[in-house]
Short mmCIF file of C-alpha atoms in Angstrom, two decimals:
data_model
loop_
_atom_site.label_atom_id
_atom_site.label_comp_id
_atom_site.label_asym_id
_atom_site.label_seq_id
_atom_site.Cartn_x
_atom_site.Cartn_y
_atom_site.Cartn_z
CA MET K 1 1.34 -13.12 14.94
CA HIS K 2 1.85 -10.50 17.79
CA LEU K 3 0.33 -7.20 17.92
CA LYS K 4 0.57 -4.12 20.67
CA VAL K 5 -2.44 -2.11 20.16
CA ASN K 6 -3.33 0.59 22.62
CA ASP K 7 -1.21 -0.79 25.29
CA GLU K 8 -3.08 -4.51 24.95
CA SER K 9 -1.08 -7.19 23.89
CA LEU K 10 -2.99 -9.49 21.16
CA GLU K 11 -2.28 -12.53 18.98
CA VAL K 12 -3.75 -12.00 15.58
CA ALA K 13 -3.95 -14.88 12.84
CA VAL K 14 -3.47 -12.64 9.46
CA ASP K 15 -2.41 -13.14 6.26
CA ALA K 16 0.92 -11.26 5.52
CA GLU K 17 -0.46 -9.04 2.76
CA ARG K 18 -2.96 -7.37 4.95
CA THR K 19 -2.24 -3.86 5.70
CA LEU K 20 -2.24 -2.71 9.34
CA LEU K 21 -5.66 -0.80 8.70
CA SER K 22 -7.28 -3.62 7.37
CA VAL K 23 -6.60 -5.39 10.60
CA LEU K 24 -7.29 -2.73 12.90
CA ARG K 25 -10.74 -2.03 11.33
CA HIS K 26 -11.64 -5.98 10.55
CA GLU K 27 -10.08 -8.12 12.65
CA LEU K 28 -9.78 -5.87 15.97
CA GLY K 29 -12.86 -3.77 15.26
CA LEU K 30 -11.26 -0.33 15.96
CA MET K 31 -13.27 1.60 13.30
CA GLY K 32 -12.04 5.02 14.44
CA THR K 33 -9.15 4.76 11.91
CA LYS K 34 -10.49 5.59 8.56
CA TYR K 35 -9.97 4.23 5.03
CA GLY K 36 -9.56 7.31 2.46
CA CYS K 37 -7.35 6.94 -0.51
CA GLY K 38 -5.81 3.56 0.30
CA GLU K 39 -2.64 4.59 -1.27
CA GLY K 40 -1.03 6.82 1.60
CA ASN K 41 -2.04 10.43 0.15
CA CYS K 42 -5.02 11.62 2.39
CA GLY K 43 -4.10 11.00 5.83
CA ALA K 44 -7.10 9.28 7.12
CA CYS K 45 -5.77 6.07 8.08
CA THR K 46 -2.84 7.73 10.26
CA VAL K 47 -1.83 5.69 13.81
CA LEU K 48 0.95 6.15 15.81
CA ILE K 49 3.92 3.19 15.84
CA ASP K 50 6.13 3.65 18.31
CA GLY K 51 4.96 7.18 18.81
CA GLU K 52 5.47 7.97 15.07
CA ALA K 53 2.73 8.93 12.73
CA THR K 54 2.32 6.43 10.43
CA ARG K 55 -0.38 5.63 7.27
CA SER K 56 -1.70 2.43 8.25
CA CYS K 57 -3.14 2.01 4.82
CA ILE K 58 0.11 1.17 3.20
CA THR K 59 1.85 -0.33 6.31
CA PRO K 60 1.81 -4.00 5.72
CA VAL K 61 0.53 -5.46 9.25
CA THR K 62 3.66 -7.83 9.78
CA SER K 63 6.04 -4.91 9.56
CA ALA K 64 4.11 -3.62 12.58
CA GLY K 65 4.70 -6.43 14.49
CA GLY K 66 5.66 -5.97 18.31
CA ARG K 67 5.64 -1.99 17.68
CA GLU K 68 3.55 -0.09 19.86
CA ILE K 69 0.67 0.85 17.93
CA THR K 70 -1.85 3.70 19.14
CA THR K 71 -4.99 4.27 17.45
CA ILE K 72 -7.73 7.10 18.07
CA GLU K 73 -9.42 4.67 20.60
CA GLY K 74 -6.15 4.39 22.46
CA LEU K 75 -5.34 8.12 22.86
CA ALA K 76 -7.73 9.01 25.42
CA ASN K 77 -6.41 8.23 29.46
CA GLY K 78 -9.68 6.33 30.39
CA ASP K 79 -12.70 8.68 30.47
CA GLU K 80 -10.08 12.01 29.87
CA LEU K 81 -9.93 13.08 26.57
CA HIS K 82 -6.38 13.53 25.18
CA PRO K 83 -5.64 17.71 25.04
CA VAL K 84 -5.99 17.26 21.06
CA GLN K 85 -9.25 15.56 21.33
CA GLU K 86 -10.71 18.20 23.93
CA ALA K 87 -9.38 21.09 21.79
CA PHE K 88 -11.02 19.45 18.31
CA VAL K 89 -14.34 19.17 20.41
CA GLU K 90 -14.09 22.63 21.53
CA HIS K 91 -13.19 24.48 18.17
CA THR K 92 -15.46 22.15 16.24
CA ALA K 93 -12.71 21.58 14.24
CA PHE K 94 -14.71 18.98 11.83
CA GLN K 95 -17.66 18.88 10.09
CA CYS K 96 -18.07 15.38 8.63
CA ALA K 97 -15.62 14.31 10.97
CA TYR K 98 -14.27 11.45 8.41
CA CYS K 99 -10.56 12.99 8.54
CA THR K 100 -10.54 13.74 11.93
CA SER K 101 -8.82 10.73 13.90
CA GLY K 102 -6.10 10.93 11.31
CA PHE K 103 -5.39 14.89 12.19
CA ILE K 104 -5.89 14.06 15.77
CA MET K 105 -2.94 11.38 15.73
CA SER K 106 -0.60 13.54 13.78
CA SER K 107 -1.41 16.53 15.99
CA ALA K 108 -0.68 14.49 18.98
CA ALA K 109 2.39 13.23 17.39
CA LEU K 110 3.37 16.46 16.72
CA LEU K 111 3.04 18.05 20.25
CA ASP K 112 4.34 14.95 21.75
CA ARG K 113 7.89 16.14 20.18
CA ASN K 114 7.42 19.96 19.95
CA PRO K 115 4.87 21.12 22.68
CA SER K 116 5.11 24.53 21.33
CA PRO K 117 4.96 24.47 17.56
CA SER K 118 4.55 27.35 15.23
CA ASP K 119 1.78 27.98 13.05
CA ALA K 120 4.46 26.74 10.29
CA GLN K 121 5.58 23.82 11.91
CA ILE K 122 1.67 22.77 12.56
CA GLN K 123 1.09 23.46 9.07
CA SER K 124 3.82 21.28 7.90
CA ALA K 125 2.99 18.34 10.14
CA LEU K 126 -0.51 18.41 8.92
CA SER K 127 0.22 19.08 5.27
CA GLY K 128 -0.30 15.18 4.50
CA HIS K 129 -3.64 15.28 5.78
CA ILE K 130 -6.88 16.29 3.56
CA CYS K 131 -10.20 17.62 5.03
CA ARG K 132 -12.61 17.67 1.86
CA CYS K 133 -15.09 19.77 4.33
CA GLY K 134 -12.32 22.74 4.59
CA ALA K 135 -12.44 22.75 8.51
CA TYR K 136 -8.36 23.60 7.99
CA GLY K 137 -9.00 26.89 9.86
CA ARG K 138 -10.56 25.63 12.86
CA ILE K 139 -8.12 22.44 12.99
CA LEU K 140 -5.26 24.66 13.44
CA LYS K 141 -6.91 26.87 15.70
CA ALA K 142 -7.68 23.74 17.80
CA VAL K 143 -3.79 22.37 17.72
CA LYS K 144 -2.51 25.61 18.57
CA SER K 145 -4.87 26.03 21.51
CA ALA K 146 -3.75 22.34 22.61
CA SER K 147 -0.18 23.42 22.32
CA GLY K 148 2.08 24.82 25.22
CA GLU K 149 1.38 28.46 23.43
CA GLY K 150 -2.29 27.89 23.08
CA GLY K 151 -4.61 28.26 26.08
CA ALA K 152 -8.16 29.12 25.86
CA GLU K 153 -9.11 32.29 23.57
CA MET G 1 -2.96 -6.85 -2.15
CA PRO G 2 -2.22 -9.85 -4.18
CA GLU G 3 -0.95 -12.76 -2.19
CA PHE G 4 2.82 -13.10 -1.35
CA ASP G 5 5.11 -14.78 1.20
CA PHE G 6 6.70 -12.37 3.94
CA ALA G 7 9.68 -12.46 5.93
CA GLN G 8 11.39 -10.16 8.42
CA PRO G 9 15.01 -11.31 8.58
CA THR G 10 17.20 -9.74 11.35
CA SER G 11 20.29 -10.35 9.76
CA LEU G 12 21.74 -9.45 6.58
CA ASN G 13 22.97 -13.02 5.83
CA ASP G 14 19.21 -14.38 6.33
CA ALA G 15 18.00 -11.86 4.18
CA LEU G 16 20.74 -12.49 1.33
CA ASP G 17 19.34 -16.00 1.40
CA LEU G 18 15.90 -14.81 1.15
CA PHE G 19 16.84 -12.69 -1.86
CA ALA G 20 18.90 -15.46 -3.60
CA ALA G 21 15.49 -17.47 -3.62
CA ASP G 22 13.71 -18.10 -6.93
CA GLY G 23 10.86 -16.18 -7.98
CA GLU G 24 10.07 -12.11 -7.80
CA VAL G 25 11.74 -11.25 -4.39
CA ARG G 26 11.07 -7.56 -3.40
CA ALA G 27 12.45 -5.43 -0.21
CA LEU G 28 9.80 -3.72 1.85
CA VAL G 29 11.19 -0.62 3.54
CA GLY G 30 8.66 1.87 4.39
CA GLY G 31 6.46 0.65 1.99
CA THR G 32 5.08 4.11 0.75
CA ASP G 33 5.91 3.06 -2.83
CA ILE G 34 5.75 -0.65 -2.80
CA VAL G 35 2.70 -1.32 -1.07
CA ASP G 36 0.97 1.03 -3.59
CA GLN G 37 2.49 -0.48 -6.35
CA LEU G 38 1.69 -4.13 -4.95
CA LYS G 39 -1.94 -2.96 -4.41
CA THR G 40 -2.08 -1.56 -8.07
CA GLY G 41 -0.42 -4.26 -9.99
CA ARG G 42 2.29 -1.91 -11.01
CA ARG G 43 5.02 -4.13 -9.54
CA ASN G 44 4.59 -7.92 -8.50
CA ALA G 45 6.18 -9.94 -5.75
CA ASP G 46 6.39 -13.80 -4.89
CA MET G 47 8.01 -12.74 -1.49
CA VAL G 48 8.13 -9.40 0.15
CA VAL G 49 11.16 -9.07 2.65
CA ASP G 50 10.78 -6.27 5.47
CA VAL G 51 14.27 -5.16 5.55
CA LYS G 52 14.06 -2.62 8.47
CA ARG G 53 15.09 -4.95 11.21
CA ILE G 54 18.65 -5.67 9.49
CA PRO G 55 21.24 -3.62 11.60
CA GLU G 56 23.58 -2.88 8.58
CA LEU G 57 20.44 -1.20 6.75
CA GLN G 58 19.75 0.97 9.93
CA ARG G 59 22.92 2.53 10.18
CA LEU G 60 23.38 6.34 10.21
CA GLU G 61 26.80 7.31 10.91
CA LEU G 62 29.57 9.72 10.10
CA THR G 63 33.01 8.09 9.94
CA ASP G 64 36.42 8.89 8.54
CA ASP G 65 35.65 7.81 5.09
CA GLY G 66 32.33 9.59 4.88
CA LEU G 67 28.56 9.61 5.94
CA HIS G 68 26.82 5.81 5.71
CA ILE G 69 23.33 5.49 5.73
CA GLY G 70 21.79 2.43 6.00
CA ALA G 71 19.35 1.59 3.03
CA ALA G 72 16.39 1.18 5.43
CA ARG G 73 16.86 4.43 7.44
CA ASN G 74 13.73 6.67 7.62
CA LEU G 75 13.87 10.04 6.18
CA THR G 76 12.83 11.91 9.36
CA ASP G 77 16.20 10.15 10.91
CA ILE G 78 18.17 11.41 8.06
CA ALA G 79 17.08 14.91 7.93
CA GLU G 80 17.29 15.40 11.74
CA PHE G 81 20.95 13.77 11.65
CA PRO G 82 23.09 16.73 13.12
CA PRO G 83 25.76 16.15 10.27
CA VAL G 84 22.79 16.15 7.34
CA VAL G 85 21.54 19.39 9.19
CA SER G 86 25.13 20.99 9.13
CA ASP G 87 26.67 19.64 5.99
CA TYR G 88 24.75 17.55 3.82
CA ARG G 89 22.03 20.28 3.41
CA GLY G 90 20.75 19.11 -0.08
CA LEU G 91 20.04 15.78 1.39
CA ALA G 92 18.07 17.33 4.20
CA ASP G 93 16.34 19.60 1.53
CA SER G 94 15.11 16.56 -0.18
CA SER G 95 14.07 14.42 2.32
CA LEU G 96 11.91 16.88 3.79
CA LEU G 97 10.08 17.43 0.72
CA ILE G 98 9.03 13.70 -0.02
CA GLY G 99 5.27 12.77 0.64
CA SER G 100 4.46 14.55 4.28
CA TRP G 101 5.85 14.24 7.65
CA GLN G 102 3.77 10.85 7.96
CA ILE G 103 5.55 9.37 4.80
CA GLN G 104 9.06 10.71 5.93
CA ASN G 105 8.33 8.62 9.20
CA ARG G 106 8.20 5.32 7.06
CA ALA G 107 10.06 5.83 3.83
CA GLY G 108 13.86 4.55 3.66
CA LEU G 109 16.35 6.47 1.75
CA GLY G 110 17.06 3.20 -0.01
CA GLY G 111 13.76 2.71 -0.81
CA ASN G 112 13.81 5.95 -2.65
CA VAL G 113 16.98 5.37 -4.83
CA CYS G 114 16.04 1.36 -5.60
CA ASN G 115 12.40 2.71 -6.54
CA ALA G 116 14.15 4.46 -9.14
CA ALA G 117 11.66 6.84 -10.05
CA PRO G 118 13.12 9.70 -12.42
CA SER G 119 11.33 12.10 -10.06
CA GLY G 120 13.01 10.93 -7.06
CA ASP G 121 13.88 13.72 -4.77
CA THR G 122 16.53 12.29 -2.98
CA ILE G 123 18.38 10.90 -5.73
CA PRO G 124 19.62 14.46 -7.06
CA ALA G 125 20.90 15.25 -3.65
CA LEU G 126 22.74 12.14 -3.52
CA LEU G 127 24.26 12.35 -6.86
CA SER G 128 25.39 15.83 -6.12
CA HIS G 129 27.36 14.33 -3.24
CA ASP G 130 29.07 11.64 -5.33
CA THR G 131 27.20 8.79 -3.33
CA VAL G 132 28.39 5.39 -3.46
CA ALA G 133 25.92 2.71 -3.30
CA VAL G 134 27.20 -0.70 -1.39
CA VAL G 135 25.42 -3.69 -2.73
CA ALA G 136 25.52 -7.24 -1.32
CA SER G 137 24.59 -10.70 -2.43
CA LYS G 138 25.40 -14.16 -1.11
CA SER G 139 28.92 -13.77 -3.11
CA GLY G 140 29.81 -10.65 -1.56
CA THR G 141 29.40 -6.94 -1.49
CA ARG G 142 30.41 -4.31 -4.47
CA GLU G 143 30.13 -0.72 -4.84
CA ILE G 144 28.30 1.24 -7.49
CA ALA G 145 28.94 4.72 -8.09
CA LEU G 146 25.13 5.97 -8.23
CA SER G 147 25.53 7.93 -11.16
CA ASP G 148 25.72 4.28 -12.66
CA PHE G 149 23.23 2.73 -10.47
CA PHE G 150 20.01 3.78 -12.76
CA ALA G 151 18.80 1.72 -15.63
CA GLY G 152 15.56 3.33 -16.69
CA PRO G 153 12.19 4.25 -14.74
CA GLY G 154 11.88 2.14 -11.80
CA GLN G 155 14.91 0.05 -12.97
CA THR G 156 18.23 -0.30 -11.00
CA VAL G 157 21.43 -2.22 -12.16
CA LEU G 158 20.95 -4.55 -8.95
CA GLN G 159 21.10 -8.27 -10.03
CA LYS G 160 19.16 -11.20 -8.81
CA GLY G 161 19.90 -11.70 -5.39
CA GLU G 162 21.54 -8.20 -4.60
CA ILE G 163 20.20 -6.01 -2.12
CA LEU G 164 21.42 -2.37 -1.56
CA VAL G 165 22.80 -2.19 2.03
CA GLU G 166 23.87 1.51 2.51
CA LEU G 167 24.92 4.59 0.78
CA VAL G 168 28.03 6.40 1.26
CA LEU G 169 28.81 10.19 0.79
CA PRO G 170 32.21 11.40 0.83
CA LEU G 171 33.10 13.56 3.85
CA MET G 172 32.28 17.46 3.36
CA GLN G 173 35.28 19.66 2.72
CA GLU G 174 35.75 23.17 3.54
CA ASN G 175 34.07 25.73 1.47
CA SER G 176 31.57 23.43 0.21
CA ALA G 177 27.73 23.04 0.24
CA SER G 178 24.77 21.34 -1.51
CA SER G 179 21.11 22.34 -2.17
CA TYR G 180 18.20 20.51 -3.79
CA LEU G 181 14.82 22.48 -5.02
CA ARG G 182 11.86 21.09 -6.76
CA PHE G 183 8.93 22.64 -8.42
CA ILE G 184 5.59 21.54 -7.66
CA PRO G 185 2.02 22.87 -8.03
CA ARG G 186 1.56 22.57 -4.35
CA ASN G 187 3.78 21.92 -1.42
CA GLU G 188 3.13 18.28 -0.41
CA MET G 189 2.34 14.80 -1.44
CA ASP G 190 3.42 15.54 -5.10
CA ILE G 191 5.75 14.46 -7.80
CA ALA G 192 8.41 16.68 -8.75
CA VAL G 193 8.05 18.50 -12.07
CA VAL G 194 11.52 19.09 -12.32
CA GLY G 195 14.30 18.74 -9.39
CA ALA G 196 17.75 20.01 -9.20
CA GLY G 197 20.39 19.15 -6.85
CA SER G 198 23.59 21.31 -6.96
CA PHE G 199 27.00 21.08 -5.01
CA VAL G 200 29.90 23.40 -5.18
CA GLN G 201 33.17 23.68 -3.47
CA LEU G 202 34.83 27.01 -3.58
CA ASN G 203 38.60 28.09 -3.33
CA PRO G 204 37.95 30.77 -0.80
CA SER G 205 41.32 32.90 -2.01
CA ASN G 206 39.83 33.64 -5.42
CA ASN G 207 36.36 32.43 -5.38
CA THR G 208 36.91 29.73 -8.22
CA VAL G 209 34.94 26.67 -8.29
CA LEU G 210 36.98 23.60 -7.46
CA LYS G 211 34.18 21.26 -7.78
CA ALA G 212 30.42 21.18 -8.81
CA ARG G 213 28.06 18.79 -9.11
CA ILE G 214 24.33 19.17 -10.70
CA ALA G 215 21.83 16.30 -10.84
CA LEU G 216 18.46 16.71 -12.56
CA ALA G 217 15.22 14.83 -11.70
CA SER G 218 12.04 14.50 -13.72
CA VAL G 219 13.67 15.43 -17.10
CA ALA G 220 15.05 11.71 -18.18
CA PRO G 221 14.49 8.22 -18.01
CA THR G 222 16.54 8.34 -14.84
CA PRO G 223 17.90 11.11 -12.68
CA VAL G 224 20.84 12.73 -14.48
CA ARG G 225 24.10 14.47 -14.14
CA ALA G 226 24.11 17.98 -15.95
CA ARG G 227 28.15 17.27 -16.53
CA ALA G 228 28.06 20.03 -19.32
CA ALA G 229 27.13 22.64 -16.65
CA GLU G 230 29.52 21.29 -14.29
CA GLU G 231 31.97 21.96 -16.78
CA VAL G 232 31.14 25.32 -17.39
CA LEU G 233 31.77 26.04 -13.30
CA GLU G 234 34.88 24.23 -12.43
CA GLY G 235 37.81 26.20 -12.67
CA ASN G 236 36.12 29.58 -12.99
CA ALA G 237 34.93 32.46 -10.44
CA LEU G 238 31.29 31.89 -9.37
CA THR G 239 29.69 35.11 -10.38
CA ASP G 240 26.26 35.55 -11.03
CA ASP G 241 27.37 35.60 -14.90
CA LEU G 242 28.66 32.08 -14.59
CA ILE G 243 25.66 31.03 -12.63
CA GLU G 244 23.57 31.99 -15.59
CA MET G 245 25.80 29.99 -18.18
CA ALA G 246 25.96 26.98 -16.02
CA ALA G 247 22.15 27.06 -16.09
CA VAL G 248 21.71 27.15 -19.31
CA ALA G 249 24.14 24.63 -20.19
CA ALA G 250 22.17 22.13 -17.61
CA VAL G 251 19.15 22.22 -20.15
CA GLU G 252 21.61 20.04 -22.42
CA SER G 253 21.26 17.24 -19.93
CA ALA G 254 17.49 17.10 -19.85
CA THR G 255 15.78 15.28 -22.19
CA PRO G 256 12.28 15.66 -20.90
CA ILE G 257 8.78 14.66 -22.15
CA THR G 258 5.49 16.14 -21.87
CA ASP G 259 3.25 14.56 -19.45
CA VAL G 260 0.50 15.62 -17.37
CA ARG G 261 2.60 17.36 -14.68
CA GLY G 262 4.33 19.32 -17.51
CA SER G 263 5.41 20.30 -20.97
CA ALA G 264 8.85 19.34 -22.24
CA GLU G 265 9.72 23.21 -23.05
CA TYR G 266 8.42 24.14 -19.58
CA ARG G 267 10.53 21.34 -17.95
CA ARG G 268 13.57 23.10 -19.71
CA GLU G 269 12.92 26.08 -18.46
CA LEU G 270 12.67 24.76 -15.28
CA VAL G 271 15.88 23.10 -15.27
CA LYS G 272 17.46 26.63 -15.80
CA VAL G 273 15.61 28.08 -13.34
CA LEU G 274 16.22 25.53 -10.50
CA THR G 275 19.95 25.24 -11.38
CA ARG G 276 20.50 28.91 -10.75
CA ARG G 277 18.70 28.95 -7.58
CA THR G 278 20.25 25.56 -6.15
CA LEU G 279 23.80 27.10 -7.09
CA GLY G 280 22.99 30.51 -5.53
CA ILE G 281 21.73 28.82 -2.26
CA CYS G 282 24.98 26.57 -2.40
CA ARG G 283 27.11 29.98 -2.90
CA ASP G 284 25.03 31.65 0.27
CA ARG G 285 25.20 28.45 2.55
CA ILE G 286 29.06 28.64 1.83
CA ASN G 287 29.38 31.96 2.78
CA GLY G 288 27.32 31.63 5.78
#
């Protein structure tokens, strides 16, 4: 089947019952997207499909065929990090960082739709993500600073 | 996941051929329920049919005869559709409570309905709007009142070869409003302990209730209408006392079980509280 991942068109031979996450990680070697709970609860596997934050662990790969898939590896513009990535680094918005790529993908999708979200809107958009280290405070600060209203502290 | 065949039809006719085939054929919309169920063996499938690319199932349109929502339309689109935002507010309330934003981007309204969970959040909202399900098979289409659509936990009245095409909500009348609330211990990624959806239409000249609909989730094997409470409301002036009487009457329609999320007694109390609150929200929304 045909997949479009990070602006690259790819042909992959995979079984229909594979999840998008499994194909990204094990066929395409894109290990930045993480397997957390495997049932759509924790947010670690979040990627963008046609710009929308989506759980790749409960998305059959076939239903993503022909769509624009963006993973954490495709978010930067060459060597230039995405503003959300910059902000996460700036604010050390992680500890173990297992959840980070999922948080960043949802945050990027949020800011794409709403460049100046309120704190409540950020919390709502990220409420489906779990950080077991509890870096939530820093994550919210990072997203806020990457938003139109944020700026440097 | 266990092995299954997969198809992605782009026309309703092609899909109906697939659903008529032998074996267990399951529709995939967002996959937020079915993929997990297939992984854990709670449902099985010989074939999974992705129905998201069928135009009829993506319909989202307000026409002279009501609001048409294709079964595969995702919850984010529905909750942001201007007529839903302004008039079908109980549906917007419930769509924005399901899972999280990432789930809402994927999950389809028809998926929530056909998954037929007793706790399905959009279902009370749809029931409160007298929604009709349009169902198709190779032998034609039929309409089923959504109140007759559920057969048990996870079970619908759909026959082999039939699929849900769209849900049709009647046009909203003047001086009417809807509301949905659920109780959960946290704000996201949880399942309703109890959910309540209400619809009220008032006669503005004397504040009497012309039409009332109340539906409940997580208190019976299927989402249920609270008909006794509706009867308490209709024909009477919508006072705080009447709302309280309706809230008490709603408990008659609840036959909850005790489980990990709450005791039966607690759920009956929640039915009263959520019915009262949703009726109050309907009144506030009508009064602007």
